Amino acid sequence: MKQLLLLRHAKSSWDDPGLDDFDRPLAERGVKAARSIGRELAARGWLPDLALVSPALRTRDTWRLVAAEWPVQPRIAFVEALYDASAADILSQIGQTDASSGSLLVIGHNPGLEQLARQL
């Protein structure tokens, strides 16, 4: 793998306090930001061959909006282990991917993603 992209899900909504954390949707601000980051990634040529995405609603929605801005779609895997994962867990998932991929995108959650970025 030549390039690793780490992306925390876009801003999520807290409008429904009774909703399970896994099922929280994106806030309107998050929807706009996800589209914007998708355009920016495309403009920079940072398009992954493979995306590993936490299956939580807000990460799936972030993925959908980001990838909608790209001219080609990479392979995608929704990985249960990325939900609420530690830095070590995320790194383990990265290590299990096909090393022939030129670029990998991981969409997950803090604090794990932020801790991994600092460690790297």
PDB file of C-alpha atoms in Angstrom:
ATOM      1  CA  MET A   1       0.000   0.000   0.000  1.00  0.00           C
ATOM      2  CA  LYS A   2       1.359   3.369  -0.982  1.00  0.00           C
ATOM      3  CA  GLN A   3      -1.216   5.733   0.498  1.00  0.00           C
ATOM      4  CA  LEU A   4      -3.343   5.607   3.633  1.00  0.00           C
ATOM      5  CA  LEU A   5      -6.251   8.025   4.079  1.00  0.00           C
ATOM      6  CA  LEU A   6      -7.907   8.294   7.488  1.00  0.00           C
ATOM      7  CA  LEU A   7     -11.309   9.983   7.646  1.00  0.00           C
ATOM      8  CA  ARG A   8     -13.455  10.489  10.702  1.00  0.00           C
ATOM      9  CA  HIS A   9     -17.167  10.449   9.965  1.00  0.00           C
ATOM     10  CA  ALA A  10     -18.763  13.830   9.298  1.00  0.00           C
ATOM     11  CA  LYS A  11     -20.611  15.730  12.032  1.00  0.00           C
ATOM     12  CA  SER A  12     -23.397  13.577  13.425  1.00  0.00           C
ATOM     13  CA  SER A  13     -26.748  14.592  14.793  1.00  0.00           C
ATOM     14  CA  TRP A  14     -27.707  14.433  18.456  1.00  0.00           C
ATOM     15  CA  ASP A  15     -31.306  15.541  17.788  1.00  0.00           C
ATOM     16  CA  ASP A  16     -32.807  12.247  19.001  1.00  0.00           C
ATOM     17  CA  PRO A  17     -31.384  11.465  22.468  1.00  0.00           C
ATOM     18  CA  GLY A  18     -33.150   8.092  22.508  1.00  0.00           C
ATOM     19  CA  LEU A  19     -31.374   6.869  19.401  1.00  0.00           C
ATOM     20  CA  ASP A  20     -28.667   4.244  19.821  1.00  0.00           C
ATOM     21  CA  ASP A  21     -25.167   5.602  19.106  1.00  0.00           C
ATOM     22  CA  PHE A  22     -24.726   3.166  16.207  1.00  0.00           C
ATOM     23  CA  ASP A  23     -27.840   4.571  14.507  1.00  0.00           C
ATOM     24  CA  ARG A  24     -27.090   8.297  14.752  1.00  0.00           C
ATOM     25  CA  PRO A  25     -27.392  10.036  11.354  1.00  0.00           C
ATOM     26  CA  LEU A  26     -25.368  12.934  10.025  1.00  0.00           C
ATOM     27  CA  ALA A  27     -26.332  16.484  10.920  1.00  0.00           C
ATOM     28  CA  GLU A  28     -27.013  18.828   7.997  1.00  0.00           C
ATOM     29  CA  ARG A  29     -23.598  20.372   8.627  1.00  0.00           C
ATOM     30  CA  GLY A  30     -22.087  16.902   8.287  1.00  0.00           C
ATOM     31  CA  VAL A  31     -23.874  16.259   4.993  1.00  0.00           C
ATOM     32  CA  LYS A  32     -22.426  19.446   3.520  1.00  0.00           C
ATOM     33  CA  ALA A  33     -18.949  18.714   4.892  1.00  0.00           C
ATOM     34  CA  ALA A  34     -18.926  15.140   3.552  1.00  0.00           C
ATOM     35  CA  ARG A  35     -19.755  16.346   0.048  1.00  0.00           C
ATOM     36  CA  SER A  36     -17.062  19.007   0.312  1.00  0.00           C
ATOM     37  CA  ILE A  37     -14.383  16.567   1.468  1.00  0.00           C
ATOM     38  CA  GLY A  38     -15.341  14.206  -1.356  1.00  0.00           C
ATOM     39  CA  ARG A  39     -14.770  16.979  -3.881  1.00  0.00           C
ATOM     40  CA  GLU A  40     -11.468  17.936  -2.226  1.00  0.00           C
ATOM     41  CA  LEU A  41     -10.172  14.369  -2.233  1.00  0.00           C
ATOM     42  CA  ALA A  42     -11.035  14.085  -5.934  1.00  0.00           C
ATOM     43  CA  ALA A  43      -9.401  17.430  -6.734  1.00  0.00           C
ATOM     44  CA  ARG A  44      -6.187  16.276  -5.049  1.00  0.00           C
ATOM     45  CA  GLY A  45      -6.278  12.905  -6.787  1.00  0.00           C
ATOM     46  CA  TRP A  46      -6.528  11.091  -3.469  1.00  0.00           C
ATOM     47  CA  LEU A  47      -8.951   8.397  -4.616  1.00  0.00           C
ATOM     48  CA  PRO A  48      -8.631   5.032  -2.880  1.00  0.00           C
ATOM     49  CA  ASP A  49      -8.591   1.597  -4.463  1.00  0.00           C
ATOM     50  CA  LEU A  50     -10.256   0.197  -1.348  1.00  0.00           C
ATOM     51  CA  ALA A  51     -12.338   1.712   1.454  1.00  0.00           C
ATOM     52  CA  LEU A  52     -12.817   0.155   4.892  1.00  0.00           C
ATOM     53  CA  VAL A  53     -15.862   1.690   6.562  1.00  0.00           C
ATOM     54  CA  SER A  54     -17.367   1.267  10.002  1.00  0.00           C
ATOM     55  CA  PRO A  55     -20.947  -0.006   9.639  1.00  0.00           C
ATOM     56  CA  ALA A  56     -22.429   2.731  11.879  1.00  0.00           C
ATOM     57  CA  LEU A  57     -25.027   4.871  10.099  1.00  0.00           C
ATOM     58  CA  ARG A  58     -22.980   8.077  10.256  1.00  0.00           C
ATOM     59  CA  THR A  59     -19.906   6.422   8.714  1.00  0.00           C
ATOM     60  CA  ARG A  60     -21.940   4.729   5.976  1.00  0.00           C
ATOM     61  CA  ASP A  61     -23.605   8.071   5.182  1.00  0.00           C
ATOM     62  CA  THR A  62     -20.236   9.832   5.177  1.00  0.00           C
ATOM     63  CA  TRP A  63     -18.948   7.193   2.752  1.00  0.00           C
ATOM     64  CA  ARG A  64     -21.965   7.520   0.458  1.00  0.00           C
ATOM     65  CA  LEU A  65     -21.679  11.322   0.257  1.00  0.00           C
ATOM     66  CA  VAL A  66     -17.895  11.420  -0.124  1.00  0.00           C
ATOM     67  CA  ALA A  67     -17.794   8.701  -2.792  1.00  0.00           C
ATOM     68  CA  ALA A  68     -20.657  10.301  -4.738  1.00  0.00           C
ATOM     69  CA  GLU A  69     -18.226  13.099  -5.651  1.00  0.00           C
ATOM     70  CA  TRP A  70     -15.733  10.740  -7.315  1.00  0.00           C
ATOM     71  CA  PRO A  71     -15.542   9.727 -10.975  1.00  0.00           C
ATOM     72  CA  VAL A  72     -14.833   6.062 -10.094  1.00  0.00           C
ATOM     73  CA  GLN A  73     -15.866   3.938  -7.151  1.00  0.00           C
ATOM     74  CA  PRO A  74     -13.342   1.856  -5.199  1.00  0.00           C
ATOM     75  CA  ARG A  75     -13.958  -1.520  -3.647  1.00  0.00           C
ATOM     76  CA  ILE A  76     -15.628  -1.150  -0.255  1.00  0.00           C
ATOM     77  CA  ALA A  77     -15.868  -3.266   2.868  1.00  0.00           C
ATOM     78  CA  PHE A  78     -18.012  -2.492   5.881  1.00  0.00           C
ATOM     79  CA  VAL A  79     -15.950  -3.735   8.824  1.00  0.00           C
ATOM     80  CA  GLU A  80     -17.690  -4.344  12.163  1.00  0.00           C
ATOM     81  CA  ALA A  81     -14.365  -4.135  14.016  1.00  0.00           C
ATOM     82  CA  LEU A  82     -13.985  -0.456  13.021  1.00  0.00           C
ATOM     83  CA  TYR A  83     -16.981   0.647  15.108  1.00  0.00           C
ATOM     84  CA  ASP A  84     -15.605   2.250  18.282  1.00  0.00           C
ATOM     85  CA  ALA A  85     -12.186   0.764  17.476  1.00  0.00           C
ATOM     86  CA  SER A  86      -8.929   1.610  19.195  1.00  0.00           C
ATOM     87  CA  ALA A  87      -5.879   2.716  17.244  1.00  0.00           C
ATOM     88  CA  ALA A  88      -4.471  -0.805  17.549  1.00  0.00           C
ATOM     89  CA  ASP A  89      -7.703  -2.333  16.240  1.00  0.00           C
ATOM     90  CA  ILE A  90      -7.734   0.019  13.236  1.00  0.00           C
ATOM     91  CA  LEU A  91      -4.090  -0.736  12.487  1.00  0.00           C
ATOM     92  CA  SER A  92      -4.878  -4.450  12.675  1.00  0.00           C
ATOM     93  CA  GLN A  93      -7.638  -4.027  10.083  1.00  0.00           C
ATOM     94  CA  ILE A  94      -5.284  -2.064   7.841  1.00  0.00           C
ATOM     95  CA  GLY A  95      -2.709  -4.843   8.161  1.00  0.00           C
ATOM     96  CA  GLN A  96      -5.235  -7.402   6.967  1.00  0.00           C
ATOM     97  CA  THR A  97      -5.859  -5.643   3.653  1.00  0.00           C
ATOM     98  CA  ASP A  98      -4.370  -6.617   0.330  1.00  0.00           C
ATOM     99  CA  ALA A  99      -0.932  -5.014   0.134  1.00  0.00           C
ATOM    100  CA  SER A 100      -1.280  -4.598  -3.624  1.00  0.00           C
ATOM    101  CA  SER A 101      -3.806  -1.773  -3.166  1.00  0.00           C
ATOM    102  CA  GLY A 102      -2.258   1.549  -4.092  1.00  0.00           C
ATOM    103  CA  SER A 103      -4.448   3.535  -1.737  1.00  0.00           C
ATOM    104  CA  LEU A 104      -6.633   2.670   1.250  1.00  0.00           C
ATOM    105  CA  LEU A 105      -9.296   4.848   2.877  1.00  0.00           C
ATOM    106  CA  VAL A 106     -10.493   4.094   6.409  1.00  0.00           C
ATOM    107  CA  ILE A 107     -13.667   5.820   7.621  1.00  0.00           C
ATOM    108  CA  GLY A 108     -14.222   5.427  11.334  1.00  0.00           C
ATOM    109  CA  HIS A 109     -14.523   7.146  14.675  1.00  0.00           C
ATOM    110  CA  ASN A 110     -12.542   9.057  17.245  1.00  0.00           C
ATOM    111  CA  PRO A 111     -10.712   8.680  19.473  1.00  0.00           C
ATOM    112  CA  GLY A 112      -9.248   5.651  17.655  1.00  0.00           C
ATOM    113  CA  LEU A 113      -8.614   7.363  14.318  1.00  0.00           C
ATOM    114  CA  GLU A 114      -7.031  10.400  15.901  1.00  0.00           C
ATOM    115  CA  GLN A 115      -4.804   8.243  18.106  1.00  0.00           C
ATOM    116  CA  LEU A 116      -3.711   6.197  15.114  1.00  0.00           C
ATOM    117  CA  ALA A 117      -2.894   9.325  13.115  1.00  0.00           C
ATOM    118  CA  ARG A 118      -0.731  10.593  15.979  1.00  0.00           C
ATOM    119  CA  GLN A 119       1.053   7.253  16.280  1.00  0.00           C
ATOM    120  CA  LEU A 120       1.798   7.117  12.581  1.00  0.00           C
TER     121      LEU A 120
END
